[in-house]
Structure formats: structure tokens, C-alpha cells
PDB file of C-alpha atoms in Angstrom:
ATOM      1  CA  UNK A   1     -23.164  19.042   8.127  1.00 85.00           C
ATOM      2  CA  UNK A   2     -22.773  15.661   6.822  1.00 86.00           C
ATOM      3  CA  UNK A   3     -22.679  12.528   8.893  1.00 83.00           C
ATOM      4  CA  UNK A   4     -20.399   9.952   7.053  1.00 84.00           C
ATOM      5  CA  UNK A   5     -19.828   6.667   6.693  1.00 82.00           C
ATOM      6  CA  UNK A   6     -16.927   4.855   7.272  1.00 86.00           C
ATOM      7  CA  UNK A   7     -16.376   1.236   5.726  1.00 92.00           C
ATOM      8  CA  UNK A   8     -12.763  -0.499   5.040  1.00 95.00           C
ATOM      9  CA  UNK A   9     -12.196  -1.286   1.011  1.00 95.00           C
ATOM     10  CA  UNK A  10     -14.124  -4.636   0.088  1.00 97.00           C
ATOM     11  CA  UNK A  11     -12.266  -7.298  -1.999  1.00 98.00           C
ATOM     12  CA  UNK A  12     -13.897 -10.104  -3.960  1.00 98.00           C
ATOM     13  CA  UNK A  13     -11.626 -12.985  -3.064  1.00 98.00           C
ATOM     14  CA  UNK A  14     -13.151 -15.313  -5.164  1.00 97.00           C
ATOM     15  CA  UNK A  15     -11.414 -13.229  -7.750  1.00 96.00           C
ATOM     16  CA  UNK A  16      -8.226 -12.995  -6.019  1.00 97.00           C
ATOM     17  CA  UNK A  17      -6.994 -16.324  -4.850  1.00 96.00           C
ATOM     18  CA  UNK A  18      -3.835 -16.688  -2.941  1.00 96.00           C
ATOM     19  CA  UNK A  19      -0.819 -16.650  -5.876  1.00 93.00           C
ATOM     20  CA  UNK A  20       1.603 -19.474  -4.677  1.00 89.00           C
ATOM     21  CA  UNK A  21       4.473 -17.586  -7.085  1.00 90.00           C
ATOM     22  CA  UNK A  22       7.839 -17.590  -6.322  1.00 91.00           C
ATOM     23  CA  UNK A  23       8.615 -13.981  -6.180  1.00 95.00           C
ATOM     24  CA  UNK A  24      11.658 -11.449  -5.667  1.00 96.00           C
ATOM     25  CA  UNK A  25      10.506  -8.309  -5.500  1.00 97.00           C
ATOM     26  CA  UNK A  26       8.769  -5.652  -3.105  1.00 98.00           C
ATOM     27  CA  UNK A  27       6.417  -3.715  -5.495  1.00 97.00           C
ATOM     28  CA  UNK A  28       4.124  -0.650  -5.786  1.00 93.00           C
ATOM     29  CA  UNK A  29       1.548   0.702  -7.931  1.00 92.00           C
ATOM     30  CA  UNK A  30       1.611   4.422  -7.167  1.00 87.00           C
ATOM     31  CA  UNK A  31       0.364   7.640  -8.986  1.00 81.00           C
ATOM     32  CA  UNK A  32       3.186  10.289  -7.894  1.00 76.00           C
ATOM     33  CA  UNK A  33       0.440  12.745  -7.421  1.00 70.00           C
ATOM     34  CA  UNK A  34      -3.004  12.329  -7.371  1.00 69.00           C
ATOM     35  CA  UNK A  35      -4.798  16.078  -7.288  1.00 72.00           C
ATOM     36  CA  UNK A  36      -3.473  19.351  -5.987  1.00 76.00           C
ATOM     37  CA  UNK A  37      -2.097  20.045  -2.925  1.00 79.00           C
ATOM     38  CA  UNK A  38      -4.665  21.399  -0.395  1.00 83.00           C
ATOM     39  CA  UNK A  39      -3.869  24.673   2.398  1.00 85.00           C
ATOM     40  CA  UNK A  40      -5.975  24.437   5.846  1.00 83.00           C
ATOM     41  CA  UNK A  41      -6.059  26.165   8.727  1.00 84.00           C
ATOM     42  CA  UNK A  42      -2.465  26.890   7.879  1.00 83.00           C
ATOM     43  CA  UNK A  43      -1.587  23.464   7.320  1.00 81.00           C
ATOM     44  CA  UNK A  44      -0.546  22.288   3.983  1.00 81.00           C
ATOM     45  CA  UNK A  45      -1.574  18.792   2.389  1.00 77.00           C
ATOM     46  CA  UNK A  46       0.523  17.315  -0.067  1.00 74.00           C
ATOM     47  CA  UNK A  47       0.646  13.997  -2.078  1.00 76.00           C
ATOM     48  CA  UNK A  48       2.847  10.902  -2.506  1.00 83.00           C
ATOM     49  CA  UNK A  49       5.570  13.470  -4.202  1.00 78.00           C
ATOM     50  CA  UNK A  50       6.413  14.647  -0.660  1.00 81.00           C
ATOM     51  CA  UNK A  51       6.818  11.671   1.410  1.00 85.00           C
ATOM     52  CA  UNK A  52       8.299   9.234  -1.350  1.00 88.00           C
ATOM     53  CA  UNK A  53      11.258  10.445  -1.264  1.00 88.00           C
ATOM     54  CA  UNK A  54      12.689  10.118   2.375  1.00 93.00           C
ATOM     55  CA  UNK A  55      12.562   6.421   1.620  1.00 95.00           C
ATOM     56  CA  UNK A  56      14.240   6.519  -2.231  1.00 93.00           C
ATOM     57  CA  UNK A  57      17.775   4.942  -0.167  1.00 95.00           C
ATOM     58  CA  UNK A  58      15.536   1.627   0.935  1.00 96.00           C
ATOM     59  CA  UNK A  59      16.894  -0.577  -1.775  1.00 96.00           C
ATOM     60  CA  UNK A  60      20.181   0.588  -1.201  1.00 95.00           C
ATOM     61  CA  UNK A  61      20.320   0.257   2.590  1.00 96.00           C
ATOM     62  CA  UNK A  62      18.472  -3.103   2.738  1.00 96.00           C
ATOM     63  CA  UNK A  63      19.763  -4.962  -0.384  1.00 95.00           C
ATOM     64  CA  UNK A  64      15.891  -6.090  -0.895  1.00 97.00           C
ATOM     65  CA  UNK A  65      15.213  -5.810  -4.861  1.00 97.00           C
ATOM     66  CA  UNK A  66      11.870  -3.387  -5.150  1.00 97.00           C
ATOM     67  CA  UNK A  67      10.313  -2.725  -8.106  1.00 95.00           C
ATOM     68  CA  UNK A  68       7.930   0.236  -8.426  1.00 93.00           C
ATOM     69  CA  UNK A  69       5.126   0.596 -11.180  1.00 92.00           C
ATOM     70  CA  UNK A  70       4.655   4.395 -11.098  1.00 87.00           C
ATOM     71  CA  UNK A  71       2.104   7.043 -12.943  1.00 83.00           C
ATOM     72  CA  UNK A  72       3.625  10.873 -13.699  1.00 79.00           C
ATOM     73  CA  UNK A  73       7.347  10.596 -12.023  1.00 79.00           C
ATOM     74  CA  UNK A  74      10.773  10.484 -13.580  1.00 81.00           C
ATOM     75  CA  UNK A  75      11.598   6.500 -13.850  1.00 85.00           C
ATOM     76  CA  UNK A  76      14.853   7.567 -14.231  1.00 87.00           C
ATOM     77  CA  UNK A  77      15.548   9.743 -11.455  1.00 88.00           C
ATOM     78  CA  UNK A  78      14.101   6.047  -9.316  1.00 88.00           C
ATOM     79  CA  UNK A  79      16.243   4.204 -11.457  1.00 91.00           C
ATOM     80  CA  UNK A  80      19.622   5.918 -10.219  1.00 92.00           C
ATOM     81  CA  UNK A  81      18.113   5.192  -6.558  1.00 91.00           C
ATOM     82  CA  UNK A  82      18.082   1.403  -7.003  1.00 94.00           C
ATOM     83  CA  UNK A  83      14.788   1.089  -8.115  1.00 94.00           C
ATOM     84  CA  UNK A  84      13.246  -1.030 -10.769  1.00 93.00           C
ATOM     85  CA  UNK A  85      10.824   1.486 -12.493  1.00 89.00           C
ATOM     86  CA  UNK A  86       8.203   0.599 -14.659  1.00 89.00           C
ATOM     87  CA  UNK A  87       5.075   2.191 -15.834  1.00 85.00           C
ATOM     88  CA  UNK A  88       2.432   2.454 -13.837  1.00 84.00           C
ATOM     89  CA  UNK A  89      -0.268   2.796 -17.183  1.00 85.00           C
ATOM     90  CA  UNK A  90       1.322  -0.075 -18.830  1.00 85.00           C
ATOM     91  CA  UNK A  91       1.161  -2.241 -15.360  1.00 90.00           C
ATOM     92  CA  UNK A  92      -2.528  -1.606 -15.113  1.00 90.00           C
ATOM     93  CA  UNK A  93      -3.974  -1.318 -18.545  1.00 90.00           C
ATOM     94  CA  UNK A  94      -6.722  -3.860 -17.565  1.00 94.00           C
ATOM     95  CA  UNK A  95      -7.798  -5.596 -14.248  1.00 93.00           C
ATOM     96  CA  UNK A  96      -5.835  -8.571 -15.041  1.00 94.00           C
ATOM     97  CA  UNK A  97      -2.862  -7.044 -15.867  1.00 94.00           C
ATOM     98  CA  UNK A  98      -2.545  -4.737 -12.309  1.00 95.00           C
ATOM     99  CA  UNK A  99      -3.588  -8.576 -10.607  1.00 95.00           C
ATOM    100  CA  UNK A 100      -0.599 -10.675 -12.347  1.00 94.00           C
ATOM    101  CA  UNK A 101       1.904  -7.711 -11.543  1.00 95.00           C
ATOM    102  CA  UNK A 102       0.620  -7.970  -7.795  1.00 96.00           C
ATOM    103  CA  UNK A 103       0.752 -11.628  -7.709  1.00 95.00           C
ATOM    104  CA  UNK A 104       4.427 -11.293  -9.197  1.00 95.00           C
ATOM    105  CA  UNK A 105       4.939  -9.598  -6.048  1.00 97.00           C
ATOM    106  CA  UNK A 106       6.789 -10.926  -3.099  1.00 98.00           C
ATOM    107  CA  UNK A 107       5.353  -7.853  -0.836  1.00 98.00           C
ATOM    108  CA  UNK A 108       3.788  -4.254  -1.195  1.00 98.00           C
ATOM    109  CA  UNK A 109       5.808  -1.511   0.236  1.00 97.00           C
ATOM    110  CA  UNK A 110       3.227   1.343   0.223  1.00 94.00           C
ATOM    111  CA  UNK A 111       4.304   5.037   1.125  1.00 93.00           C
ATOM    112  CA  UNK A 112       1.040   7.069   1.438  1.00 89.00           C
ATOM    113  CA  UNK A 113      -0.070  10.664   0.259  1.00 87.00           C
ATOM    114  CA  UNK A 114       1.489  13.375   2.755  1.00 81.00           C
ATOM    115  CA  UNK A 115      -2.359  14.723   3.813  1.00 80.00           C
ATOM    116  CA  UNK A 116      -2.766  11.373   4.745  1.00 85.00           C
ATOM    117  CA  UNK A 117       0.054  10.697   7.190  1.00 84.00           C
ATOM    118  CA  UNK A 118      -0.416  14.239   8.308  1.00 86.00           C
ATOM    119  CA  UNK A 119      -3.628  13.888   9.230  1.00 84.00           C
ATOM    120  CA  UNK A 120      -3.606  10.138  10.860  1.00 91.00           C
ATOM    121  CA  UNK A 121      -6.778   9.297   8.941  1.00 87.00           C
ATOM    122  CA  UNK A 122      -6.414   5.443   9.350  1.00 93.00           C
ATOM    123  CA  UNK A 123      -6.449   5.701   6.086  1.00 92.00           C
ATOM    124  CA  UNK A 124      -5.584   1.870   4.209  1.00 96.00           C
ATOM    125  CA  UNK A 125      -5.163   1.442   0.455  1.00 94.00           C
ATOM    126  CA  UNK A 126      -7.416  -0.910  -1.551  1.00 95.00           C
ATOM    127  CA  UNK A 127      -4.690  -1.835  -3.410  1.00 95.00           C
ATOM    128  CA  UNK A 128      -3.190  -2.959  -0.256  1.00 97.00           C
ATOM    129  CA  UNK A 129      -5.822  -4.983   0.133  1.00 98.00           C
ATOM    130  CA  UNK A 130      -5.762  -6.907  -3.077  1.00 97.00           C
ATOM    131  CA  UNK A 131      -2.283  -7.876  -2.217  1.00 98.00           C
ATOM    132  CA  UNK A 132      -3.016  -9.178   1.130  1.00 98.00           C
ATOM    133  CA  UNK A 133      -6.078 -11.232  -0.755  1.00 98.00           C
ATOM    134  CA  UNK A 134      -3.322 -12.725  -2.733  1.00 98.00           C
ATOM    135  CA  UNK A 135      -1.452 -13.876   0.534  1.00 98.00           C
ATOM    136  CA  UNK A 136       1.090 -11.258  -0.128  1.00 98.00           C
ATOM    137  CA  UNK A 137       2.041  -9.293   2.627  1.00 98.00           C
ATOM    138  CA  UNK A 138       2.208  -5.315   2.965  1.00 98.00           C
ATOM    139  CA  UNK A 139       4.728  -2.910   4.252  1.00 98.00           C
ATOM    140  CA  UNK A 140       3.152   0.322   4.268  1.00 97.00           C
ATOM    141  CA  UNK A 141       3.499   3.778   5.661  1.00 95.00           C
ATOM    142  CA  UNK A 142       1.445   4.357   9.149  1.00 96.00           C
ATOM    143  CA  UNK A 143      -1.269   6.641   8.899  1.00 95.00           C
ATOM    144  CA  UNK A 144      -2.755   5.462  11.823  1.00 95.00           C
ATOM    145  CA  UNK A 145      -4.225   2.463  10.852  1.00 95.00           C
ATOM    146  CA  UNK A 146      -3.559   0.360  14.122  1.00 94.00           C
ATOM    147  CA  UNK A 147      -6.435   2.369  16.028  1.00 94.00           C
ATOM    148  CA  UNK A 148      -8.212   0.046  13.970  1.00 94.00           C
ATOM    149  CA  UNK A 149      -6.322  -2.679  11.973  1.00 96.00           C
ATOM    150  CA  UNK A 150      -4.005  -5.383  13.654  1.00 95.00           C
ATOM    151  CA  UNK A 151      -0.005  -4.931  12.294  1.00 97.00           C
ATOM    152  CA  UNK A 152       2.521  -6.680  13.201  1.00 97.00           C
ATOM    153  CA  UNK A 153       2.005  -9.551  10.801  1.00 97.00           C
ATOM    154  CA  UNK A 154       0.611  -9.319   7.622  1.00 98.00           C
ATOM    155  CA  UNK A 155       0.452  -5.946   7.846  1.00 98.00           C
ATOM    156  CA  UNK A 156       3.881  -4.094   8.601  1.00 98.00           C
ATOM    157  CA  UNK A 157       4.338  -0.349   9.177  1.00 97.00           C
ATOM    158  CA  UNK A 158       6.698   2.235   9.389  1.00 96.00           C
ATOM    159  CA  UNK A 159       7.216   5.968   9.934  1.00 96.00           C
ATOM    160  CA  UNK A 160      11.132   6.479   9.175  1.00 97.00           C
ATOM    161  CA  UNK A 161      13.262   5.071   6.741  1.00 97.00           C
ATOM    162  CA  UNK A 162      15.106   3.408   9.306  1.00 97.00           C
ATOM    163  CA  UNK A 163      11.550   1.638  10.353  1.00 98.00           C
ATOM    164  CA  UNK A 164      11.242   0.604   6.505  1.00 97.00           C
ATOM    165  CA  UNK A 165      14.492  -1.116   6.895  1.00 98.00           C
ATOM    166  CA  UNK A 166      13.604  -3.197   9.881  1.00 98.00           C
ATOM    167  CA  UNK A 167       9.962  -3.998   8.269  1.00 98.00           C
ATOM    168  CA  UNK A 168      11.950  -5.387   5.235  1.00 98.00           C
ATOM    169  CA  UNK A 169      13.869  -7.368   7.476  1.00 97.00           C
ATOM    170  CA  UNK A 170      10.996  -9.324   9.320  1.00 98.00           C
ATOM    171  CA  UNK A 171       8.813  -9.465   6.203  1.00 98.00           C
ATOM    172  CA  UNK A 172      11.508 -11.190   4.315  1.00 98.00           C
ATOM    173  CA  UNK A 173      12.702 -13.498   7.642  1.00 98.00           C
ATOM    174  CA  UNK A 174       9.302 -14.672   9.145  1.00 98.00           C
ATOM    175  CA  UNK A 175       7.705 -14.911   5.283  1.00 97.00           C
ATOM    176  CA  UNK A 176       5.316 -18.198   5.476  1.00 96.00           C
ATOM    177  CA  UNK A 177       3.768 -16.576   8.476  1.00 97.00           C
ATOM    178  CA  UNK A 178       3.367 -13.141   7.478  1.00 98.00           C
ATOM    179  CA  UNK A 179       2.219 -14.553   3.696  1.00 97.00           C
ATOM    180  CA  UNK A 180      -0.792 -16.742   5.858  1.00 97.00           C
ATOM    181  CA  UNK A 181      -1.494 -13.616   7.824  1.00 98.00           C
ATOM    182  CA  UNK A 182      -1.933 -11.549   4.812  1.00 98.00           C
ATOM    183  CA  UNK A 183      -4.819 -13.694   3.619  1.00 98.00           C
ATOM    184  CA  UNK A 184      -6.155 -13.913   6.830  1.00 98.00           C
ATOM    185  CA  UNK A 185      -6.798 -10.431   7.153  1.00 98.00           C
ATOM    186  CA  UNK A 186      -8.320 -10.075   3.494  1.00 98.00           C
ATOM    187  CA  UNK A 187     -10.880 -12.860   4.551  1.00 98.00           C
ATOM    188  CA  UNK A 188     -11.371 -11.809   8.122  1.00 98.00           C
ATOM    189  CA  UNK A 189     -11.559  -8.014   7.426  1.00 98.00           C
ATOM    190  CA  UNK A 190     -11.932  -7.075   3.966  1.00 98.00           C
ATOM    191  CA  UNK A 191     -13.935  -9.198   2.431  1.00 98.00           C
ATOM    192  CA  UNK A 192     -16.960  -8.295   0.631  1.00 98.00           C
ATOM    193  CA  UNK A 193     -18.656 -10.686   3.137  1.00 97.00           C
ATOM    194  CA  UNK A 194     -17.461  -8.864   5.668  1.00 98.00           C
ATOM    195  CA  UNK A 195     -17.451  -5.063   4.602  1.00 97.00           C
ATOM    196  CA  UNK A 196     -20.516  -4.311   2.249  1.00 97.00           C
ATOM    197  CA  UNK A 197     -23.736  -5.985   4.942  1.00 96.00           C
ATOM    198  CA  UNK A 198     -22.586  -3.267   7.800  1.00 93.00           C
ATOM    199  CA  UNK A 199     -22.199  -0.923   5.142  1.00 93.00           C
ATOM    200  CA  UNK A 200     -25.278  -1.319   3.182  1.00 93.00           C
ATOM    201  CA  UNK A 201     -26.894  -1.186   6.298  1.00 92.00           C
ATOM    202  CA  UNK A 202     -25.936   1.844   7.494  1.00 88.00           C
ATOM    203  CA  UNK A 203     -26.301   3.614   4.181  1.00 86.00           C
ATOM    204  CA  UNK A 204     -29.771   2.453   3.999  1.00 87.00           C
ATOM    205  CA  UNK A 205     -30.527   3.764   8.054  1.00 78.00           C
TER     206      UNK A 205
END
């Protein structure tokens, strides 16, 4: 009975500028799981705990260093895969802290929460967004998105690990242009210029 909505996550870019950084690393800032896992019409909905791990080989397989700044999972367990786990509460203590480690970032890899992917929501991360805002682009799990976002640069997604491996591949050998593209998008999509009129507007109807 509710008529919602919809709006794509606002970032102030005034507050994140492009970093020009040299930097190695693919990076995430993850929660493992977020709240419970939800049973619908016979469907079950699960989190990031379900869908993270057909993709734990990726550092192996592509020889990419990634480096993964995680809340609630065993850093070790991602260790043994090849991963550089940190943690995710010491990576975001404060605002500034969760912006350096994203503009120490050479890309986000992004694997989204199972009820997303399950249920093609379109659904896009705000966190994604601050890292395209710093001209760093994102390789992220499809969920849909392209019924309303433009991928391909910028934005790169995948479905299989196999698709992961080939998005690491043209992130990392077409990087200027997918770098400008990623700030493109922030200015030309997400920013609060952009998102909050049409959504003020409509909240307000």
C-alpha cells in the first residue's frame, strides 16, 4: 500500500575530489552480513556470506593484489585465499578514515548481498559511489543495474567468477579511461546536484 520512491545514492563531490594516488590494490569495505536472512514465497534471501565466496579464487586466478576491509568474517580464512584482510571497524572509524582507504584504492570490486542479486533490484552501493567520485573505478556484482546505469566503463560488472576475471583484466588494461569515466558518472549521475532536486520533489508531491 505504499507508493515509493526511488532515487540513486547522492555524493557531495566537493568532499570527494578525484585522488590522483598511485595505487595497487582492488579494495572493499564489506559487512559479511548485514541482518538475517529473509524466507518468501518460498524463496530464501541471504546476505554477502552467500555470494562472497564463489569469487574467494579471484586473486589467485588473476594475479591482481585485492585487499578487503571486512566487518564479522574470519580474516584468516580470506587470508589463506590470497586476500589482504583488514578490519572493516578499524578502516572506517571516522569519515576520513573510510575516504583515505578508498582513495588508496586502485578499484572497488563489490560482491553484493544474495537477496539482492536474487532479486535484480538495480540495486548500486553508495559506497560504490564514493569511489567512482574519487575517479576510481568499480567492479561490482550485477544486480541489474544496467536497466538503468551505463557499464562498460567506469562501471564494470560481473555474474561468474570467470566474468570477475575478465573485468579485472580491462579495468587494469584500459585504466586512464575507465578512472575519467568513474568521475564522470559520480558528477553526471550521482551527484547531489543531480539526485536530491528530483527527489525532494517528488517527496514533497
Amino acid at each position: 500500500g505504499r507508493e515509493w520512491a526511488t532515487t540513486a545514492p547522492p555524493v557531495y563531490l566537493p568532499l570527494w575530489p578525484a585522488s590522483r594516488q598511485a595505487a595497487t590494490h582492488f579494495t572493499s569495505v564489506v559487512r559479511w552480513r548485514g541482518f538475517h536472512d529473509v524466507q518468501y514465497n518460498g524463496t530464501q534471501y541471504g546476505q554477502r556470506d552467500r555470494e562472497f565466496p564463489l569469487f574467494l579464487d579471484l586473486p589467485r586466478l588473476t594475479g591482481q593484489a585485492f585487499r578487503i576491509a571486512v566487518l564479522g568474517a574470519d580474516l584468516d580464512s580470506l587470508e589463506a585465499h590470497a586476500w589482504d584482510a583488514v578490519s572493516g571497524e578499524a578502516e572506517s572509524l571516522t569519515p576520513a578514515q573510510y575516504k583515505a582507504f578508498i582513495g588508496r584504492s586502485r578499484a572497488e570490486f563489490g560482491v553484493a548481498k544474495h537477496l539482492y542479486v536474487e532479486m535484480r533490484t538495480g540495486w548500486f552501493s553508495d559506497r560504490s559511489v564514493c569511489y567512482l567520485a574519487s575517479g576510481r573505478p568499480v567492479l561490482v556484482q550485477d544486480t541489474g543495474i544496467e536497466t538503468w546505469l551505463p557499464v562498460g566503463e567506469g562501471i564494470v560488472t560481473f555474474s561468474t567468477l570467470e566474468e570477475a576475471q575478465v573485468g579485472v583484466d580491462h579495468i587494469n588494461a584500459h585504466y586512464e579511461r575507465h578512472r575519467d569515466a568513474a568521475r564522470d558518472l559520480a558528477e553526471s549521475v550521482f551527484s547531489t546536484d543531480v539526485v536530491l532536486p528530483p527527489l525532494l520533489a517528488s517527496a514533497m508531491h
